[in-house]
Amino acid sequence: MPEEFKSHGLAIVIMAVVSVAVIPSVALARKTQPPAPAPAVSCLFNDSHFHLTNYVQKGTDMAKYVDEIMGDKVCRSTVFGIPLQQTWSYGNSGDFAPTYYLQSDAPLYYYSFTDAYIANAYLKLKPEQRQRLDPMITGFNPADMYAVDHIRRVLETYPGVFSGIGEFTIHKEFVSSKVAGEIASLTDPALDRILEFAGETGLAVILHSDIDMPFAKAGAEPVFLKQMKDLLRRHPRTTIIWAHIGLGRVVRPVQGQATVEATERNPAYREIVEAMVADPTLSHVLFDISWDEVAKYAVSSPEAIANTAAMLNRYPDRFLFGTDNVAPADQATQLHIFNMWDPIWARMSPDAIRKVRMGNYERIFDAARIRVRAWETANVK
Ligand SMILES: [Zn+2]
């Protein structure tokens, strides 16, 4: 455990040196965002994927999240809402007030106020609470050429707050088709503008896009894989975290040949991920293993456990743990997903464990904080 804290100390020193050397006027950023925190001894992980609020913009109090739910078990965490609001259509569900997208046929729409809500809650925290969080901008429509202007406006309105954008969604089973207006696409220039701007400012990106459509034919190449790789390759300057490695509730790890035994669940999928990890044109891409649905696949059999642990041990710099919890009520909920991975943690090297649970988060979000604060200093008048 002690080596986990050396890098924290180093990160603090580096941030202090860089902010003095590179950023001449950091009064604004300093006021709102101190450097990276010194972790508590019993920290288990940093949460790279966390939603404070749900599909009707309700959720956990941010101070409670830091003090009670992260507590001394989660050192640092991303924090974002959900950009999509479920409409309560009286004509559809009457007096029943839906709180989840599967509970109504009415559309979802982009609720940009989520970013102001997150920023205001963050700014009310004490400095020592703020330093443990990395707020993310989500309230934009990725099918809108003006989306990038929203992101810029949020940075200008709340300098010193945000480290990244996302989780935002292009393809998601049951969700994409419910979104009012233009359908998002991996080939939309609006999305290229967003990723280009993230590269320019240093905003880290958490992108959700299913690798495939639900109930796809076994053995076929996932429908969205090529578009996804092409998109990622167009933005080599941008740090992009692919949420859930493209998996979903029914978008399962794709099967290989028909002869593959039932216990060997996903050889083709493993090959797809491994090829991407090894591809030098995708070295700016990381893979997020958050969500209990992903954990279920990873621990579904002894072979899946062994294969997943082997992948994480082989490429420990490229995977990030996160919970994908939405507005949890208590710490037990937050730790449940972490504990689902126990069989895999048990098969991982100490170095891989440290990186996947803590170190990769620190590397990405420490760099994002420094770069975005520098962009704000140069561009926010
Ligand atoms: Zn999520």
Short mmCIF file of C-alpha atoms and ligand atoms in Angstrom, two decimals:
data_model
loop_
_atom_site.label_atom_id
_atom_site.label_comp_id
_atom_site.label_asym_id
_atom_site.label_seq_id
_atom_site.Cartn_x
_atom_site.Cartn_y
_atom_site.Cartn_z
CA MET A 1 0.00 0.00 0.00
CA PRO A 2 2.61 2.66 0.84
CA GLU A 3 3.73 3.02 -2.78
CA GLU A 4 0.20 4.15 -3.60
CA PHE A 5 0.91 7.32 -1.72
CA LYS A 6 4.30 8.13 -3.12
CA SER A 7 2.78 8.98 -6.47
CA HIS A 8 0.18 11.16 -4.80
CA GLY A 9 2.93 13.09 -3.11
CA LEU A 10 4.76 13.34 -6.40
CA ALA A 11 1.63 14.49 -8.19
CA ILE A 12 1.19 17.28 -5.66
CA VAL A 13 4.79 18.40 -6.07
CA ILE A 14 4.54 18.28 -9.86
CA MET A 15 1.27 20.20 -9.86
CA ALA A 16 2.69 22.85 -7.57
CA VAL A 17 5.81 23.25 -9.70
CA VAL A 18 3.89 23.31 -12.98
CA SER A 19 1.26 25.71 -11.77
CA VAL A 20 3.89 28.15 -10.58
CA ALA A 21 6.08 27.75 -13.65
CA VAL A 22 3.54 27.59 -16.45
CA ILE A 23 0.52 29.44 -15.19
CA PRO A 24 1.40 33.02 -14.32
CA SER A 25 -1.97 34.00 -12.91
CA VAL A 26 -3.78 31.19 -11.19
CA ALA A 27 -5.64 33.16 -8.56
CA LEU A 28 -8.98 32.12 -10.02
CA ALA A 29 -8.13 28.46 -10.31
CA ARG A 30 -6.39 28.41 -6.95
CA LYS A 31 -9.44 29.80 -5.27
CA THR A 32 -11.70 27.06 -6.56
CA GLN A 33 -9.47 24.04 -7.12
CA PRO A 34 -6.53 23.14 -4.93
CA PRO A 35 -4.00 20.57 -6.14
CA ALA A 36 -4.47 16.83 -5.88
CA PRO A 37 -5.24 15.44 -2.44
CA ALA A 38 -3.23 13.39 -0.02
CA PRO A 39 -5.21 10.16 0.27
CA ALA A 40 -6.47 8.41 3.36
CA VAL A 41 -4.66 5.22 4.26
CA SER A 42 -7.59 2.89 3.67
CA CYS A 43 -8.49 4.15 0.21
CA LEU A 44 -9.56 1.36 -2.13
CA PHE A 45 -9.90 3.20 -5.42
CA ASN A 46 -10.56 6.40 -7.34
CA ASP A 47 -13.95 6.44 -9.08
CA SER A 48 -13.52 7.30 -12.74
CA HIS A 49 -17.24 7.10 -13.50
CA PHE A 50 -19.81 8.52 -11.12
CA HIS A 51 -23.25 10.12 -11.59
CA LEU A 52 -24.40 12.38 -8.76
CA THR A 53 -27.91 12.76 -10.20
CA ASN A 54 -30.38 10.59 -12.11
CA TYR A 55 -32.59 10.85 -15.20
CA VAL A 56 -34.86 13.36 -13.44
CA GLN A 57 -31.92 15.39 -12.11
CA LYS A 58 -32.33 14.25 -8.52
CA GLY A 59 -29.56 12.74 -6.49
CA THR A 60 -27.08 12.76 -3.69
CA ASP A 61 -25.93 15.89 -1.88
CA MET A 62 -22.35 16.52 -3.04
CA ALA A 63 -20.91 17.14 0.43
CA LYS A 64 -22.56 13.95 1.67
CA TYR A 65 -21.09 12.12 -1.30
CA VAL A 66 -17.56 13.19 -0.35
CA ASP A 67 -17.81 12.82 3.42
CA GLU A 68 -20.00 9.75 3.83
CA ILE A 69 -20.09 7.81 0.58
CA MET A 70 -16.52 8.26 -0.60
CA GLY A 71 -15.48 8.62 3.03
CA ASP A 72 -12.08 7.00 3.59
CA LYS A 73 -12.68 4.28 0.98
CA VAL A 74 -12.67 6.31 -2.24
CA CYS A 75 -9.82 8.82 -2.54
CA ARG A 76 -10.95 10.79 -5.58
CA SER A 77 -13.92 10.74 -7.90
CA THR A 78 -15.25 12.17 -11.10
CA VAL A 79 -18.64 13.77 -10.62
CA PHE A 80 -21.32 14.43 -13.20
CA GLY A 81 -25.04 14.36 -13.63
CA ILE A 82 -26.88 12.79 -16.54
CA PRO A 83 -27.37 15.09 -19.53
CA LEU A 84 -30.68 13.52 -20.47
CA GLN A 85 -33.90 14.35 -18.68
CA GLN A 86 -36.84 11.94 -18.83
CA THR A 87 -40.02 13.82 -19.74
CA TRP A 88 -42.98 13.18 -17.43
CA SER A 89 -45.73 12.98 -20.00
CA TYR A 90 -49.12 12.91 -18.31
CA GLY A 91 -50.62 11.52 -21.51
CA ASN A 92 -48.22 8.57 -21.33
CA SER A 93 -47.89 7.55 -17.68
CA GLY A 94 -50.54 9.66 -15.96
CA ASP A 95 -49.85 10.19 -12.26
CA PHE A 96 -46.88 7.80 -12.36
CA ALA A 97 -43.72 9.94 -12.32
CA PRO A 98 -40.97 8.06 -14.22
CA THR A 99 -37.43 8.34 -12.86
CA TYR A 100 -35.73 6.01 -15.36
CA TYR A 101 -35.72 5.89 -19.13
CA LEU A 102 -37.31 2.44 -19.20
CA GLN A 103 -40.33 3.65 -17.20
CA SER A 104 -41.91 5.81 -19.88
CA ASP A 105 -42.41 5.99 -23.64
CA ALA A 106 -42.01 9.78 -23.53
CA PRO A 107 -38.78 11.24 -24.94
CA LEU A 108 -35.55 12.23 -23.21
CA TYR A 109 -34.17 15.71 -23.81
CA TYR A 110 -30.85 17.46 -23.11
CA TYR A 111 -30.93 19.28 -19.80
CA SER A 112 -28.05 21.74 -19.92
CA PHE A 113 -28.71 23.16 -16.47
CA THR A 114 -27.07 20.02 -15.07
CA ASP A 115 -23.65 21.66 -15.55
CA ALA A 116 -24.62 24.74 -13.56
CA TYR A 117 -26.10 22.51 -10.88
CA ILE A 118 -22.88 20.47 -10.59
CA ALA A 119 -20.67 23.58 -10.63
CA ASN A 120 -22.71 25.36 -7.96
CA ALA A 121 -22.73 22.33 -5.69
CA TYR A 122 -18.96 21.96 -6.15
CA LEU A 123 -18.27 25.60 -5.39
CA LYS A 124 -20.17 25.33 -2.10
CA LEU A 125 -17.81 22.60 -0.87
CA LYS A 126 -14.86 23.18 1.41
CA PRO A 127 -11.47 23.23 -0.37
CA GLU A 128 -10.49 19.84 1.07
CA GLN A 129 -13.73 18.34 -0.30
CA ARG A 130 -13.29 19.97 -3.71
CA GLN A 131 -9.77 18.69 -4.14
CA ARG A 132 -11.07 15.10 -4.16
CA LEU A 133 -13.47 15.69 -7.07
CA ASP A 134 -13.14 16.10 -10.82
CA PRO A 135 -16.41 17.61 -12.12
CA MET A 136 -17.33 16.90 -15.75
CA ILE A 137 -19.44 18.82 -18.29
CA THR A 138 -22.28 16.75 -19.77
CA GLY A 139 -25.22 19.04 -20.65
CA PHE A 140 -24.77 19.27 -24.41
CA ASN A 141 -26.32 17.59 -27.43
CA PRO A 142 -23.54 15.79 -29.33
CA ALA A 143 -25.61 15.98 -32.53
CA ASP A 144 -25.59 19.79 -32.40
CA MET A 145 -22.82 21.74 -34.13
CA TYR A 146 -23.28 24.32 -31.33
CA ALA A 147 -22.50 21.77 -28.59
CA VAL A 148 -18.89 22.92 -28.47
CA ASP A 149 -20.07 26.47 -27.73
CA HIS A 150 -21.93 25.18 -24.68
CA ILE A 151 -18.78 23.49 -23.38
CA ARG A 152 -16.74 26.65 -23.90
CA ARG A 153 -19.45 28.74 -22.17
CA VAL A 154 -19.42 26.43 -19.14
CA LEU A 155 -15.64 26.81 -18.81
CA GLU A 156 -15.99 30.59 -19.12
CA THR A 157 -18.80 30.75 -16.56
CA TYR A 158 -17.24 28.37 -14.05
CA PRO A 159 -13.45 28.60 -14.40
CA GLY A 160 -11.53 26.46 -11.96
CA VAL A 161 -14.18 23.75 -11.76
CA PHE A 162 -14.23 21.23 -14.60
CA SER A 163 -11.68 18.56 -15.56
CA GLY A 164 -13.48 16.91 -18.46
CA ILE A 165 -16.59 16.21 -20.50
CA GLY A 166 -18.89 13.21 -20.18
CA GLU A 167 -20.17 10.75 -19.67
CA PHE A 168 -22.03 11.64 -22.81
CA THR A 169 -23.61 9.17 -25.15
CA ILE A 170 -23.69 8.42 -28.86
CA HIS A 171 -25.08 4.88 -29.15
CA LYS A 172 -26.83 3.36 -26.13
CA GLU A 173 -29.36 0.57 -26.20
CA PHE A 174 -32.92 1.77 -25.43
CA VAL A 175 -31.70 5.36 -24.89
CA SER A 176 -30.49 6.76 -28.24
CA SER A 177 -33.82 6.17 -29.94
CA LYS A 178 -35.67 7.99 -27.14
CA VAL A 179 -33.70 11.22 -27.43
CA ALA A 180 -35.72 14.06 -28.93
CA GLY A 181 -34.32 15.60 -32.11
CA GLU A 182 -31.42 14.56 -34.32
CA ILE A 183 -29.95 11.08 -33.73
CA ALA A 184 -26.35 11.20 -32.51
CA SER A 185 -23.73 9.54 -34.69
CA LEU A 186 -20.05 8.67 -34.50
CA THR A 187 -19.67 10.19 -37.97
CA ASP A 188 -21.29 13.54 -37.09
CA PRO A 189 -18.96 16.56 -37.51
CA ALA A 190 -20.58 17.99 -34.38
CA LEU A 191 -18.88 15.22 -32.41
CA ASP A 192 -15.54 15.92 -34.11
CA ARG A 193 -15.80 19.56 -33.06
CA ILE A 194 -16.38 18.48 -29.45
CA LEU A 195 -13.41 16.11 -29.38
CA GLU A 196 -11.19 18.64 -31.14
CA PHE A 197 -12.03 21.26 -28.51
CA ALA A 198 -11.39 18.77 -25.70
CA GLY A 199 -7.95 18.15 -27.17
CA GLU A 200 -7.26 21.87 -27.35
CA THR A 201 -8.33 22.57 -23.76
CA GLY A 202 -7.12 19.35 -22.14
CA LEU A 203 -10.58 18.24 -21.05
CA ALA A 204 -10.59 14.46 -20.49
CA VAL A 205 -13.45 12.75 -22.32
CA ILE A 206 -15.70 9.95 -21.09
CA LEU A 207 -17.61 8.69 -24.12
CA HIS A 208 -20.35 6.08 -24.00
CA SER A 209 -21.00 4.39 -27.31
CA ASP A 210 -22.10 0.79 -27.57
CA ILE A 211 -19.84 -1.31 -29.75
CA ASP A 212 -22.84 -3.01 -31.32
CA MET A 213 -26.59 -2.93 -31.63
CA PRO A 214 -28.66 -5.08 -29.28
CA PHE A 215 -29.25 -8.71 -30.27
CA ALA A 216 -26.61 -8.65 -33.00
CA LYS A 217 -25.75 -11.83 -34.89
CA ALA A 218 -23.10 -13.96 -33.19
CA GLY A 219 -19.74 -14.03 -34.93
CA ALA A 220 -20.34 -10.82 -36.92
CA GLU A 221 -18.09 -7.79 -36.49
CA PRO A 222 -19.77 -5.30 -34.12
CA VAL A 223 -21.68 -2.74 -36.15
CA PHE A 224 -20.16 0.40 -34.62
CA LEU A 225 -16.58 -0.84 -34.15
CA LYS A 226 -15.10 0.62 -37.33
CA GLN A 227 -16.83 3.98 -36.90
CA MET A 228 -15.59 4.12 -33.31
CA LYS A 229 -11.99 3.38 -34.23
CA ASP A 230 -12.10 5.91 -37.08
CA LEU A 231 -13.47 8.55 -34.71
CA LEU A 232 -10.80 7.87 -32.08
CA ARG A 233 -8.04 8.00 -34.69
CA ARG A 234 -9.21 11.41 -35.89
CA HIS A 235 -8.47 12.87 -32.42
CA PRO A 236 -5.02 11.70 -31.29
CA ARG A 237 -4.49 14.81 -29.11
CA THR A 238 -7.55 14.08 -26.98
CA THR A 239 -7.58 11.75 -23.98
CA ILE A 240 -10.66 9.60 -24.50
CA ILE A 241 -12.03 7.07 -22.03
CA TRP A 242 -14.35 4.57 -23.72
CA ALA A 243 -17.06 3.90 -21.15
CA HIS A 244 -17.74 0.22 -20.40
CA ILE A 245 -15.51 -0.73 -23.38
CA GLY A 246 -18.65 -0.42 -25.47
CA LEU A 247 -20.69 -3.02 -23.59
CA GLY A 248 -24.29 -2.74 -22.46
CA ARG A 249 -27.06 -4.60 -20.77
CA VAL A 250 -27.86 -6.62 -23.86
CA VAL A 251 -24.90 -5.55 -25.99
CA ARG A 252 -22.83 -8.45 -24.78
CA PRO A 253 -19.23 -9.37 -25.41
CA VAL A 254 -19.50 -10.73 -28.94
CA GLN A 255 -19.07 -14.44 -29.49
CA GLY A 256 -16.40 -15.82 -31.76
CA GLN A 257 -16.95 -18.85 -33.95
CA ALA A 258 -19.88 -21.16 -33.42
CA THR A 259 -17.51 -23.87 -32.17
CA VAL A 260 -16.51 -21.84 -29.13
CA GLU A 261 -17.58 -23.53 -25.94
CA ALA A 262 -20.18 -21.88 -23.78
CA THR A 263 -17.72 -21.33 -20.95
CA GLU A 264 -15.33 -19.46 -23.21
CA ARG A 265 -17.68 -16.51 -23.49
CA ASN A 266 -16.01 -13.88 -25.51
CA PRO A 267 -12.81 -14.69 -27.33
CA ALA A 268 -13.62 -12.42 -30.26
CA TYR A 269 -14.36 -9.54 -27.95
CA ARG A 270 -11.13 -10.06 -26.08
CA GLU A 271 -9.27 -10.01 -29.38
CA ILE A 272 -11.02 -6.78 -30.41
CA VAL A 273 -10.06 -5.04 -27.17
CA GLU A 274 -6.53 -6.39 -27.19
CA ALA A 275 -6.01 -5.25 -30.79
CA MET A 276 -7.17 -1.76 -29.84
CA VAL A 277 -4.93 -1.61 -26.77
CA ALA A 278 -1.92 -2.70 -28.81
CA ASP A 279 -2.67 -0.29 -31.69
CA PRO A 280 -0.24 2.69 -31.59
CA THR A 281 -2.81 4.91 -33.33
CA LEU A 282 -5.10 4.44 -30.31
CA SER A 283 -2.59 5.09 -27.54
CA HIS A 284 -4.64 8.10 -26.37
CA VAL A 285 -7.62 5.86 -25.61
CA LEU A 286 -8.39 4.28 -22.24
CA PHE A 287 -10.99 1.72 -21.36
CA ASP A 288 -13.39 2.11 -18.46
CA ILE A 289 -14.53 -1.10 -16.75
CA SER A 290 -17.31 0.57 -14.77
CA TRP A 291 -20.93 -0.60 -14.40
CA ASP A 292 -22.23 -3.71 -12.68
CA GLU A 293 -23.27 -5.08 -16.09
CA VAL A 294 -19.60 -5.11 -17.12
CA ALA A 295 -18.58 -6.69 -13.82
CA LYS A 296 -21.14 -9.42 -14.42
CA TYR A 297 -19.53 -10.34 -17.74
CA ALA A 298 -16.04 -10.19 -16.24
CA VAL A 299 -16.79 -12.63 -13.41
CA SER A 300 -19.31 -14.80 -15.25
CA SER A 301 -17.05 -17.89 -15.35
CA PRO A 302 -13.59 -19.02 -14.21
CA GLU A 303 -12.37 -18.49 -17.79
CA ALA A 304 -13.79 -14.99 -17.96
CA ILE A 305 -12.12 -14.16 -14.64
CA ALA A 306 -8.76 -15.54 -15.76
CA ASN A 307 -8.95 -13.80 -19.15
CA THR A 308 -9.99 -10.45 -17.72
CA ALA A 309 -7.27 -10.54 -15.05
CA ALA A 310 -4.70 -11.49 -17.69
CA MET A 311 -5.72 -8.55 -19.88
CA LEU A 312 -5.50 -6.08 -16.97
CA ASN A 313 -2.12 -7.49 -15.90
CA ARG A 314 -0.78 -7.25 -19.46
CA TYR A 315 -1.99 -3.68 -20.13
CA PRO A 316 -2.38 -2.08 -16.69
CA ASP A 317 -1.92 1.48 -17.97
CA ARG A 318 -5.01 1.39 -20.18
CA PHE A 319 -7.91 0.41 -17.94
CA LEU A 320 -9.75 2.45 -15.32
CA PHE A 321 -12.01 1.23 -12.58
CA GLY A 322 -15.21 3.13 -11.83
CA THR A 323 -18.59 2.34 -10.33
CA ASP A 324 -21.06 4.02 -12.72
CA ASN A 325 -23.29 4.40 -9.69
CA VAL A 326 -26.18 6.82 -10.05
CA ALA A 327 -27.11 8.89 -6.99
CA PRO A 328 -26.23 6.25 -4.37
CA ALA A 329 -27.72 6.57 -0.91
CA ASP A 330 -24.87 5.04 1.08
CA GLN A 331 -21.29 3.79 1.01
CA ALA A 332 -22.31 0.13 0.77
CA THR A 333 -23.84 0.82 -2.65
CA GLN A 334 -20.63 2.54 -3.73
CA LEU A 335 -18.46 -0.39 -2.64
CA HIS A 336 -20.72 -3.13 -3.99
CA ILE A 337 -19.42 -2.83 -7.55
CA PHE A 338 -15.82 -2.72 -6.34
CA ASN A 339 -16.39 -5.96 -4.44
CA MET A 340 -17.91 -7.66 -7.48
CA TRP A 341 -14.38 -7.50 -8.94
CA ASP A 342 -12.80 -9.35 -5.98
CA PRO A 343 -12.12 -12.57 -7.94
CA ILE A 344 -10.23 -10.50 -10.52
CA TRP A 345 -8.39 -8.28 -8.01
CA ALA A 346 -7.18 -11.55 -6.44
CA ARG A 347 -5.49 -12.52 -9.71
CA MET A 348 -3.89 -9.18 -10.50
CA SER A 349 -0.34 -8.01 -9.80
CA PRO A 350 0.11 -5.24 -7.19
CA ASP A 351 1.33 -2.92 -9.96
CA ALA A 352 -1.73 -3.56 -12.14
CA ILE A 353 -4.08 -3.15 -9.18
CA ARG A 354 -2.54 0.17 -8.26
CA LYS A 355 -2.77 1.52 -11.78
CA VAL A 356 -6.29 0.33 -12.62
CA ARG A 357 -7.76 1.43 -9.28
CA MET A 358 -5.76 4.59 -8.58
CA GLY A 359 -2.76 5.50 -10.72
CA ASN A 360 -4.35 5.84 -14.15
CA TYR A 361 -7.01 8.12 -12.70
CA GLU A 362 -4.32 10.31 -11.13
CA ARG A 363 -2.31 10.46 -14.34
CA ILE A 364 -5.27 11.47 -16.50
CA PHE A 365 -7.12 13.83 -14.21
CA ASP A 366 -4.04 15.53 -12.75
CA ALA A 367 -2.95 16.30 -16.32
CA ALA A 368 -6.47 17.46 -17.23
CA ARG A 369 -6.63 19.82 -14.24
CA ILE A 370 -3.34 21.43 -15.16
CA ARG A 371 -4.14 21.80 -18.86
CA VAL A 372 -7.71 23.07 -18.42
CA ARG A 373 -6.66 25.59 -15.75
CA ALA A 374 -3.93 26.82 -18.10
CA TRP A 375 -6.45 27.14 -20.96
CA GLU A 376 -8.81 29.09 -18.68
CA THR A 377 -6.02 31.40 -17.58
CA ALA A 378 -5.17 32.13 -21.21
CA ASN A 379 -8.74 32.36 -22.54
CA VAL A 380 -11.18 33.40 -19.82
CA LYS A 381 -11.21 37.16 -19.42
ZN ZN B 1 -22.54 6.11 -16.63
#
